[in-house]
Amino acid sequence: MQWNDQWNSMAGAVWARVFAAALIGLMASAPAAAAGPQTESELLAVLAGKAIEPGLAKAAAASQELAESARSLCEQKNDEVLKQTRLAWKQAYLAWRTAQPMMLQGKEYKAEQLLEHWPANEAVMNGATASKELTHLLANPDVRGFAGAEYLLFAPAGVAEATTAGRCDHLQSVVAEIADQAATNQLQWQRQAPAFVAAGDGTPYLLPGDALSLVFARMLNVAERLLRDRICAPSGFFEGKAKAELLEAWRSDASRQSFQASIDGLRRLLLGNGEGAVVDLVAVKDGLVSKRNPQLAEDVRKQLERIDAQLAALKDGNGLRKDLQQDDKVLQPLYKSIEKLQKQIVEASLSLEVDVRGPGETQM
């Protein structure tokens, strides 16, 4: 009897180990659970907490650092602080570009027209900063914003020229405006975020897709402006000869980096930072009409990698401007690749059955 009890105990232990091994094997061979958001509501929470808020916060912080550095420059007037302020300008501008897809204010949003008027009007800038009788001209958008600040910081040969009274006054006015707008963007989002994340619980977003439509509308708007204003205009694709002087941020050697920053901003919404984002939902969600589309999700990833490779192959700043002067097709491959990404974003909106509209807008 004792022997039988020992045998049964041993046999039970063996079968327990066999069962456990079999279960582990099944778990290892089973498909991994899909990572990332599984519903529109989960996606909205990911976008709000992992992409939009961090992007706007970084732009606000970098813009404030630019304002503080400009103030130090005009107080201390030395070469080292000029160098630091130039770097602060570049960091603020690239942070602004990265955050652009997260600015969901809609059609009434005017900051881009105020702060992104390229190129700066050099003649007015030089005249109005040197003459008190012309200072009223410094209210014009073409001598303000990021382009105006870049010209004031990077065009002068040295700190003495960069810190004349007129230039310092205007520089501090311009960068303060940039910092104020970046802070306003963040504050407006903080007020908007609770309703965005809770979309579907009531007004203003009756369905989660109503909030998600703002994200898609903004991504498409950023891509369109990147194509039309920032690549096509200086390249002259549809008007013949290239106008390389329209290339943004070439004085600061940040042209290529500014393109990359915009793509990085789109990537944060499309791919996320490891927490999942738009393409993850595209890969797993079945709608009333559409079916999950993992191939489109993979295509978007590959397209972003292709764009990164094209950007890495370009020169920066004045080198890119000189290349454009010699060959107006130098940006054409990048244009076509971003145009394809734009079409993929449209396809993703259709896959998720999102009615792409901005606030108060009719269907796009």
Coordinates of N, CA and C in Angstrom, one line a residue, residues 103-308:
M103 N -0.6 70.3 -32.6 CA -1.3 71.6 -32.4 C -2.7 71.4 -33.1
L104 N -3.7 71.1 -32.3 CA -5.0 70.7 -32.8 C -6.0 71.8 -32.7
Q105 N -5.6 73.0 -32.7 CA -6.6 74.1 -32.5 C -7.6 74.3 -33.7
G106 N -7.2 73.8 -34.9 CA -8.2 73.9 -36.0 C -7.9 75.1 -36.9
K107 N -8.9 75.5 -37.7 CA -8.8 76.5 -38.7 C -8.5 77.9 -38.2
E108 N -9.0 78.1 -36.9 CA -8.8 79.4 -36.3 C -7.4 79.7 -35.9
Y109 N -6.5 78.6 -36.0 CA -5.2 78.7 -35.4 C -4.3 79.6 -36.4
K110 N -3.8 80.7 -35.9 CA -3.1 81.6 -36.7 C -1.6 81.7 -36.4
A111 N -1.1 81.0 -35.4 CA 0.3 81.1 -35.0 C 1.3 80.8 -36.1
E112 N 0.9 79.8 -37.0 CA 1.8 79.4 -38.0 C 2.1 80.5 -39.0
Q113 N 1.0 81.3 -39.4 CA 1.2 82.4 -40.3 C 2.0 83.5 -39.6
L114 N 1.9 83.6 -38.3 CA 2.6 84.7 -37.6 C 4.1 84.4 -37.4
L115 N 4.4 83.1 -37.1 CA 5.7 82.7 -36.7 C 6.5 82.0 -37.7
E116 N 5.9 81.6 -38.9 CA 6.7 80.8 -39.8 C 6.7 81.5 -41.2
H117 N 6.9 82.8 -41.3 CA 6.9 83.5 -42.5 C 8.3 83.5 -43.1
W118 N 8.6 82.5 -44.0 CA 9.9 82.4 -44.6 C 9.9 83.0 -46.0
P119 N 11.0 83.7 -46.4 CA 12.1 84.1 -45.6 C 11.8 85.5 -44.9
A120 N 12.7 85.9 -44.1 CA 12.6 87.2 -43.5 C 12.9 88.3 -44.5
N121 N 12.2 89.4 -44.4 CA 12.5 90.5 -45.3 C 13.7 91.3 -44.8
E122 N 14.8 91.0 -45.4 CA 16.1 91.5 -44.9 C 16.2 93.0 -45.0
A123 N 15.7 93.6 -46.1 CA 15.8 95.0 -46.3 C 15.0 95.8 -45.2
V124 N 13.8 95.4 -44.9 CA 13.0 96.0 -43.9 C 13.7 95.8 -42.5
M125 N 14.1 94.6 -42.3 CA 14.8 94.2 -41.0 C 16.0 95.2 -40.8
N126 N 16.8 95.3 -41.7 CA 18.0 96.1 -41.5 C 17.7 97.6 -41.4
G127 N 16.7 98.1 -42.2 CA 16.4 99.5 -42.1 C 15.6 99.8 -40.8
A128 N 14.7 99.0 -40.5 CA 13.8 99.3 -39.3 C 14.5 99.1 -38.0
T129 N 15.5 98.3 -37.9 CA 16.2 98.1 -36.7 C 17.3 99.2 -36.5
A130 N 17.6 99.9 -37.6 CA 18.6 101.0 -37.5 C 18.0 102.4 -37.4
S131 N 16.7 102.5 -37.7 CA 16.1 103.8 -37.7 C 14.8 103.8 -36.8
K132 N 14.7 104.7 -35.9 CA 13.5 104.8 -35.0 C 12.3 105.2 -35.8
E133 N 12.5 105.9 -36.9 CA 11.4 106.4 -37.7 C 10.7 105.2 -38.5
L134 N 11.4 104.1 -38.6 CA 10.8 102.9 -39.3 C 10.4 101.8 -38.4
T135 N 10.5 102.0 -37.1 CA 10.2 100.8 -36.2 C 8.8 100.3 -36.4
H136 N 7.9 101.1 -36.9 CA 6.5 100.6 -37.1 C 6.5 99.4 -38.1
L137 N 7.5 99.3 -38.9 CA 7.5 98.3 -39.9 C 7.9 96.9 -39.2
L138 N 8.4 96.9 -38.0 CA 8.8 95.7 -37.3 C 7.6 94.9 -36.8
A139 N 6.4 95.4 -37.0 CA 5.2 94.7 -36.6 C 4.8 93.7 -37.8
N140 N 5.3 93.9 -38.9 CA 5.0 93.0 -40.1 C 5.4 91.6 -39.8
P141 N 4.6 90.6 -40.3 CA 5.0 89.2 -40.1 C 6.3 88.8 -40.8
D142 N 6.6 89.5 -41.9 CA 7.8 89.0 -42.6 C 9.1 89.5 -41.9
V143 N 9.1 90.1 -40.8 CA 10.3 90.4 -40.0 C 10.2 89.9 -38.6
R144 N 9.3 89.0 -38.4 CA 9.1 88.5 -37.1 C 9.2 86.9 -37.1
G145 N 8.7 86.3 -36.0 CA 8.7 84.8 -36.0 C 10.1 84.2 -36.0
F146 N 10.1 82.9 -36.3 CA 11.4 82.2 -36.3 C 12.3 82.7 -37.4
A147 N 11.8 83.1 -38.5 CA 12.7 83.6 -39.6 C 13.3 84.9 -39.2
G148 N 12.6 85.8 -38.6 CA 13.1 87.1 -38.2 C 14.2 86.9 -37.1
A149 N 13.9 86.0 -36.1 CA 14.9 85.7 -35.1 C 16.2 85.1 -35.7
E150 N 16.0 84.2 -36.6 CA 17.2 83.5 -37.2 C 18.0 84.6 -37.9
Y151 N 17.4 85.5 -38.7 CA 18.2 86.5 -39.4 C 19.0 87.4 -38.4
L152 N 18.3 87.8 -37.3 CA 19.0 88.6 -36.4 C 20.1 88.0 -35.7
L153 N 20.0 86.7 -35.5 CA 21.1 85.9 -34.8 C 22.2 85.4 -35.7
F154 N 21.9 85.0 -36.9 CA 22.8 84.3 -37.7 C 23.4 85.1 -38.8
A155 N 22.7 86.2 -39.2 CA 23.3 87.0 -40.3 C 24.4 87.9 -39.9
P156 N 24.4 88.4 -38.7 CA 25.6 89.3 -38.3 C 26.9 88.5 -38.2
A157 N 27.9 89.2 -38.6 CA 29.3 88.6 -38.6 C 29.8 88.4 -37.2
G158 N 29.3 89.2 -36.2 CA 29.8 89.1 -34.8 C 28.9 89.6 -33.8
V159 N 29.3 89.6 -32.6 CA 28.3 90.0 -31.5 C 28.1 91.5 -31.5
A160 N 29.0 92.3 -31.9 CA 28.8 93.7 -31.9 C 27.6 94.1 -32.9
E161 N 27.6 93.5 -34.0 CA 26.6 93.8 -35.0 C 25.2 93.2 -34.5
A162 N 25.3 92.0 -33.9 CA 24.1 91.3 -33.5 C 23.4 92.0 -32.3
T163 N 24.1 92.9 -31.6 CA 23.5 93.4 -30.3 C 23.4 94.9 -30.4
T164 N 23.2 95.5 -31.5 CA 22.9 96.9 -31.6 C 21.6 97.1 -30.8
A165 N 21.3 98.3 -30.4 CA 20.1 98.6 -29.6 C 18.8 98.2 -30.4
G166 N 18.8 98.6 -31.7 CA 17.6 98.2 -32.5 C 17.4 96.8 -32.7
R167 N 18.5 96.0 -32.9 CA 18.4 94.6 -33.1 C 18.0 93.9 -31.8
C168 N 18.6 94.3 -30.7 CA 18.3 93.7 -29.5 C 16.8 93.9 -29.1
D169 N 16.3 95.1 -29.3 CA 14.9 95.4 -28.9 C 14.0 94.5 -29.8
H170 N 14.3 94.4 -31.0 CA 13.4 93.6 -31.9 C 13.6 92.1 -31.6
L171 N 14.8 91.6 -31.4 CA 15.0 90.2 -31.1 C 14.2 89.8 -29.9
Q172 N 14.3 90.6 -28.8 CA 13.7 90.2 -27.6 C 12.1 90.3 -27.8
S173 N 11.6 91.2 -28.6 CA 10.2 91.2 -28.8 C 9.7 90.0 -29.6
V174 N 10.5 89.6 -30.6 CA 10.2 88.4 -31.4 C 10.2 87.1 -30.6
V175 N 11.3 86.9 -29.9 CA 11.4 85.6 -29.2 C 10.4 85.5 -28.0
A176 N 10.1 86.7 -27.4 CA 9.0 86.7 -26.4 C 7.7 86.3 -27.0
E177 N 7.4 86.7 -28.2 CA 6.2 86.3 -28.9 C 6.2 84.8 -29.2
I178 N 7.3 84.3 -29.6 CA 7.4 82.9 -29.8 C 7.2 82.1 -28.5
A179 N 7.8 82.5 -27.4 CA 7.6 81.8 -26.2 C 6.2 81.9 -25.7
D180 N 5.6 83.1 -25.8 CA 4.2 83.2 -25.4 C 3.3 82.3 -26.2
Q181 N 3.5 82.2 -27.5 CA 2.6 81.3 -28.3 C 2.8 79.8 -28.0
A182 N 4.1 79.5 -27.8 CA 4.3 78.1 -27.4 C 3.7 77.7 -26.1
A183 N 3.8 78.6 -25.1 CA 3.1 78.4 -23.8 C 1.6 78.4 -24.0
T184 N 1.1 79.2 -24.8 CA -0.4 79.2 -25.1 C -0.8 77.9 -25.7
N185 N 0.0 77.4 -26.6 CA -0.3 76.1 -27.2 C -0.5 75.0 -26.2
Q186 N 0.5 75.0 -25.2 CA 0.5 74.0 -24.2 C -0.7 74.2 -23.3
L187 N -1.0 75.4 -22.9 CA -2.1 75.7 -22.0 C -3.5 75.3 -22.6
Q188 N -3.6 75.7 -23.9 CA -4.9 75.3 -24.6 C -5.0 73.8 -24.7
W189 N -4.0 73.1 -24.9 CA -4.1 71.6 -24.9 C -4.5 71.1 -23.5
Q190 N -3.9 71.6 -22.5 CA -4.2 71.1 -21.1 C -5.7 71.3 -20.8
R191 N -6.3 72.4 -21.4 CA -7.7 72.6 -21.2 C -8.5 71.6 -22.1
Q192 N -8.0 71.3 -23.2 CA -8.7 70.5 -24.2 C -8.5 69.0 -23.9
A193 N -7.4 68.6 -23.3 CA -7.1 67.2 -23.1 C -8.1 66.3 -22.4
P194 N -8.7 66.8 -21.3 CA -9.7 65.9 -20.6 C -10.9 65.5 -21.6
A195 N -11.4 66.4 -22.3 CA -12.5 66.1 -23.3 C -12.0 65.2 -24.4
F196 N -10.8 65.4 -24.8 CA -10.2 64.6 -25.9 C -10.1 63.2 -25.5
V197 N -9.5 62.9 -24.3 CA -9.3 61.6 -23.8 C -10.7 60.9 -23.5
A198 N -11.7 61.7 -23.0 CA -13.0 61.2 -22.7 C -13.9 61.2 -23.9
A199 N -13.4 61.4 -25.1 CA -14.3 61.5 -26.2 C -15.3 60.3 -26.3
G200 N -16.6 60.6 -26.6 CA -17.6 59.6 -26.6 C -18.5 59.7 -25.4
D201 N -18.1 60.4 -24.4 CA -18.9 60.6 -23.2 C -19.9 61.8 -23.3
G202 N -19.7 62.5 -24.4 CA -20.6 63.7 -24.6 C -19.9 64.7 -25.4
T203 N -20.5 66.0 -25.4 CA -19.9 67.1 -26.1 C -18.5 67.4 -25.6
P204 N -17.6 68.0 -26.4 CA -17.8 68.3 -27.8 C -17.6 67.1 -28.7
Y205 N -17.1 65.9 -28.2 CA -16.8 64.8 -29.0 C -17.8 63.7 -28.7
L206 N -18.8 63.5 -29.5 CA -19.9 62.5 -29.3 C -19.4 61.1 -29.5
L207 N -18.3 61.0 -30.3 CA -17.7 59.7 -30.5 C -16.2 59.8 -30.4
P208 N -15.5 58.7 -30.0 CA -14.0 58.8 -30.0 C -13.4 59.2 -31.4
G209 N -14.1 58.8 -32.5 CA -13.6 59.1 -33.8 C -13.7 60.6 -34.1
D210 N -14.6 61.4 -33.4 CA -14.6 62.8 -33.6 C -13.3 63.5 -33.1
A211 N -12.8 63.0 -32.0 CA -11.5 63.5 -31.5 C -10.4 63.1 -32.4
L212 N -10.4 61.8 -32.8 CA -9.3 61.2 -33.6 C -9.3 61.9 -34.9
S213 N -10.4 62.4 -35.4 CA -10.4 63.1 -36.7 C -9.6 64.3 -36.7
L214 N -9.5 65.0 -35.5 CA -8.6 66.2 -35.4 C -7.2 65.8 -35.6
V215 N -6.8 64.7 -35.1 CA -5.4 64.3 -35.3 C -5.1 64.0 -36.7
F216 N -6.0 63.3 -37.4 CA -5.8 63.0 -38.8 C -5.8 64.3 -39.6
A217 N -6.7 65.2 -39.4 CA -6.8 66.4 -40.1 C -5.5 67.2 -39.9
R218 N -4.9 67.2 -38.7 CA -3.7 68.0 -38.4 C -2.5 67.3 -39.1
M219 N -2.4 66.0 -39.1 CA -1.3 65.3 -39.8 C -1.3 65.6 -41.2
L220 N -2.5 65.6 -41.8 CA -2.6 65.8 -43.3 C -2.3 67.3 -43.6
N221 N -2.7 68.2 -42.7 CA -2.4 69.6 -42.9 C -0.9 69.9 -42.8
V222 N -0.2 69.3 -41.8 CA 1.2 69.4 -41.7 C 2.0 68.9 -42.9
A223 N 1.5 67.7 -43.4 CA 2.2 67.1 -44.5 C 2.0 67.9 -45.8
E224 N 0.8 68.5 -45.9 CA 0.5 69.3 -47.1 C 1.4 70.6 -47.1
R225 N 1.5 71.2 -45.9 CA 2.3 72.5 -45.9 C 3.7 72.2 -46.0
L226 N 4.2 71.0 -45.6 CA 5.6 70.6 -45.8 C 5.8 70.5 -47.2
L227 N 4.9 69.8 -48.0 CA 5.1 69.6 -49.4 C 5.0 71.0 -50.2
R228 N 4.0 71.7 -49.9 CA 3.7 72.9 -50.7 C 4.6 74.1 -50.4
D229 N 4.8 74.4 -49.1 CA 5.5 75.6 -48.8 C 6.9 75.4 -48.5
R230 N 7.3 74.3 -48.0 CA 8.7 74.1 -47.5 C 9.6 73.3 -48.5
I231 N 9.0 72.5 -49.4 CA 9.8 71.8 -50.3 C 9.5 72.3 -51.8
C232 N 8.2 72.4 -52.1 CA 7.9 72.8 -53.5 C 8.2 74.2 -53.8
A233 N 7.9 75.1 -52.9 CA 8.2 76.5 -53.2 C 9.7 76.8 -53.5
P234 N 10.6 76.4 -52.6 CA 12.0 76.7 -52.9 C 12.5 75.9 -54.1
S235 N 11.9 74.7 -54.4 CA 12.4 73.9 -55.5 C 11.8 74.3 -56.8
G236 N 10.7 75.1 -56.8 CA 10.0 75.5 -58.0 C 9.5 74.4 -58.9
F237 N 9.0 73.3 -58.2 CA 8.5 72.2 -59.0 C 7.4 72.5 -60.0
F238 N 6.5 73.4 -59.6 CA 5.4 73.7 -60.5 C 5.5 75.1 -61.1
E239 N 6.6 75.8 -60.8 CA 6.7 77.2 -61.4 C 8.0 77.3 -62.1
G240 N 8.7 76.2 -62.5 CA 9.9 76.3 -63.2 C 11.1 76.4 -62.4
K241 N 11.8 77.5 -62.4 CA 13.1 77.7 -61.8 C 13.0 77.6 -60.2
A242 N 14.0 77.0 -59.6 CA 14.1 77.0 -58.2 C 14.3 78.3 -57.6
K243 N 13.8 78.6 -56.4 CA 14.0 79.8 -55.6 C 14.6 79.4 -54.3
A244 N 15.9 79.1 -54.4 CA 16.6 78.5 -53.2 C 16.6 79.4 -52.0
E245 N 16.4 80.7 -52.3 CA 16.4 81.7 -51.2 C 15.2 81.5 -50.3
L246 N 14.2 80.8 -50.7 CA 13.0 80.5 -49.9 C 13.2 79.3 -49.0
L247 N 14.3 78.6 -49.1 CA 14.5 77.5 -48.3 C 14.6 77.9 -46.8
E248 N 13.9 77.3 -45.9 CA 13.8 77.7 -44.5 C 15.1 77.4 -43.8
A249 N 15.5 78.2 -42.9 CA 16.5 77.9 -41.9 C 17.9 77.6 -42.5
W250 N 18.2 78.1 -43.7 CA 19.5 77.7 -44.2 C 20.7 78.5 -43.5
R251 N 20.4 79.7 -43.0 CA 21.4 80.5 -42.3 C 21.9 79.7 -41.1
S252 N 21.0 79.0 -40.4 CA 21.4 78.3 -39.2 C 21.8 76.9 -39.4
D253 N 21.9 76.5 -40.7 CA 22.2 75.1 -41.0 C 21.2 74.1 -40.5
A254 N 20.0 74.5 -40.5 CA 18.9 73.7 -39.9 C 17.9 73.2 -40.9
S255 N 18.1 73.4 -42.2 CA 17.0 73.1 -43.1 C 16.7 71.6 -43.1
R256 N 17.7 70.8 -43.3 CA 17.4 69.3 -43.3 C 16.8 68.9 -41.9
Q257 N 17.4 69.4 -40.9 CA 16.9 69.1 -39.5 C 15.5 69.5 -39.3
S258 N 15.1 70.6 -39.9 CA 13.7 71.1 -39.8 C 12.7 70.1 -40.5
F259 N 13.1 69.6 -41.7 CA 12.3 68.6 -42.3 C 12.2 67.3 -41.5
Q260 N 13.3 66.9 -40.9 CA 13.4 65.7 -40.1 C 12.5 65.9 -38.8
A261 N 12.5 67.1 -38.3 CA 11.7 67.4 -37.1 C 10.2 67.2 -37.4
S262 N 9.8 67.7 -38.5 CA 8.4 67.5 -38.9 C 8.0 66.0 -39.1
I263 N 8.9 65.3 -39.7 CA 8.7 63.8 -39.9 C 8.7 63.1 -38.5
D264 N 9.5 63.6 -37.6 CA 9.6 63.0 -36.3 C 8.3 63.2 -35.5
G265 N 7.7 64.4 -35.7 CA 6.4 64.7 -35.1 C 5.3 63.8 -35.6
L266 N 5.3 63.6 -37.0 CA 4.3 62.7 -37.5 C 4.5 61.3 -37.1
R267 N 5.8 60.9 -36.9 CA 6.1 59.5 -36.5 C 5.5 59.3 -35.1
R268 N 5.6 60.3 -34.2 CA 5.1 60.1 -32.8 C 3.7 59.8 -32.8
L269 N 2.9 60.4 -33.7 CA 1.5 60.1 -33.7 C 1.2 58.8 -34.5
L270 N 1.9 58.5 -35.5 CA 1.7 57.3 -36.3 C 2.2 56.0 -35.6
L271 N 3.4 56.1 -35.1 CA 4.1 54.9 -34.5 C 4.1 54.9 -33.0
G272 N 4.2 56.1 -32.4 CA 4.3 56.2 -30.9 C 5.8 56.0 -30.5
N273 N 6.0 55.9 -29.2 CA 7.4 55.7 -28.7 C 7.4 54.3 -27.9
G274 N 6.9 53.3 -28.6 CA 6.9 52.0 -27.9 C 5.6 51.7 -27.2
E275 N 4.7 52.7 -27.0 CA 3.5 52.4 -26.4 C 2.3 52.1 -27.4
G276 N 2.6 52.2 -28.6 CA 1.6 52.0 -29.6 C 1.0 53.3 -30.1
A277 N 0.5 53.4 -31.3 CA -0.2 54.6 -31.8 C -1.0 54.2 -33.0
V278 N -1.2 55.2 -33.9 CA -2.2 55.0 -35.0 C -2.0 53.7 -35.7
V279 N -0.8 53.4 -36.2 CA -0.7 52.2 -37.1 C -1.0 50.9 -36.3
D280 N -0.8 50.9 -35.0 CA -1.1 49.7 -34.2 C -2.6 49.4 -34.2
L281 N -3.4 50.5 -34.2 CA -4.8 50.3 -34.2 C -5.3 49.9 -35.6
V282 N -4.6 50.5 -36.6 CA -4.9 50.2 -38.0 C -4.7 48.7 -38.2
A283 N -3.7 48.1 -37.6 CA -3.3 46.7 -37.8 C -4.3 45.7 -37.1
V284 N -5.0 46.2 -36.1 CA -5.8 45.2 -35.4 C -7.3 45.5 -35.4
K285 N -7.8 46.7 -35.8 CA -9.2 47.1 -35.6 C -10.0 46.7 -36.8
D286 N -11.1 46.0 -36.6 CA -12.2 45.8 -37.6 C -13.3 46.8 -37.3
G287 N -13.7 47.5 -38.4 CA -14.8 48.4 -38.2 C -16.1 47.8 -38.8
L288 N -17.1 48.7 -38.9 CA -18.3 48.2 -39.5 C -18.2 47.9 -41.0
V289 N -17.3 48.6 -41.7 CA -17.1 48.4 -43.1 C -15.7 47.9 -43.4
S290 N -14.7 48.5 -42.7 CA -13.3 48.2 -43.0 C -12.8 47.0 -42.2
K291 N -11.7 46.4 -42.7 CA -11.1 45.3 -42.0 C -9.7 45.7 -41.5
R292 N -9.2 45.0 -40.5 CA -7.8 45.3 -40.0 C -6.9 45.3 -41.2
N293 N -5.8 46.1 -41.1 CA -4.9 46.3 -42.2 C -3.5 46.3 -41.7
P294 N -2.9 45.1 -41.3 CA -1.5 45.1 -40.8 C -0.5 45.5 -41.9
Q295 N -0.9 45.2 -43.2 CA 0.0 45.5 -44.3 C 0.2 47.0 -44.4
L296 N -0.9 47.8 -44.3 CA -0.8 49.3 -44.3 C 0.1 49.7 -43.1
A297 N -0.1 49.2 -42.0 CA 0.7 49.6 -40.8 C 2.2 49.4 -41.1
E298 N 2.5 48.2 -41.7 CA 3.9 47.9 -42.0 C 4.4 48.9 -43.1
D299 N 3.6 49.2 -44.1 CA 3.9 50.1 -45.2 C 4.3 51.5 -44.6
V300 N 3.5 52.0 -43.6 CA 3.8 53.3 -43.1 C 5.1 53.3 -42.4
R301 N 5.4 52.2 -41.6 CA 6.7 52.1 -41.0 C 7.9 52.2 -42.0
K302 N 7.7 51.4 -43.1 CA 8.8 51.4 -44.1 C 8.9 52.7 -44.8
Q303 N 7.8 53.4 -45.0 CA 7.8 54.7 -45.7 C 8.5 55.7 -44.8
L304 N 8.3 55.7 -43.5 CA 9.0 56.6 -42.6 C 10.5 56.3 -42.6
E305 N 10.9 55.0 -42.7 CA 12.3 54.7 -42.7 C 12.9 55.2 -44.1
R306 N 12.2 55.1 -45.1 CA 12.6 55.5 -46.4 C 12.9 57.0 -46.4
I307 N 12.0 57.8 -45.8 CA 12.1 59.2 -45.7 C 13.3 59.6 -44.9
D308 N 13.5 58.9 -43.8 CA 14.7 59.1 -42.9 C 16.0 58.9 -43.7

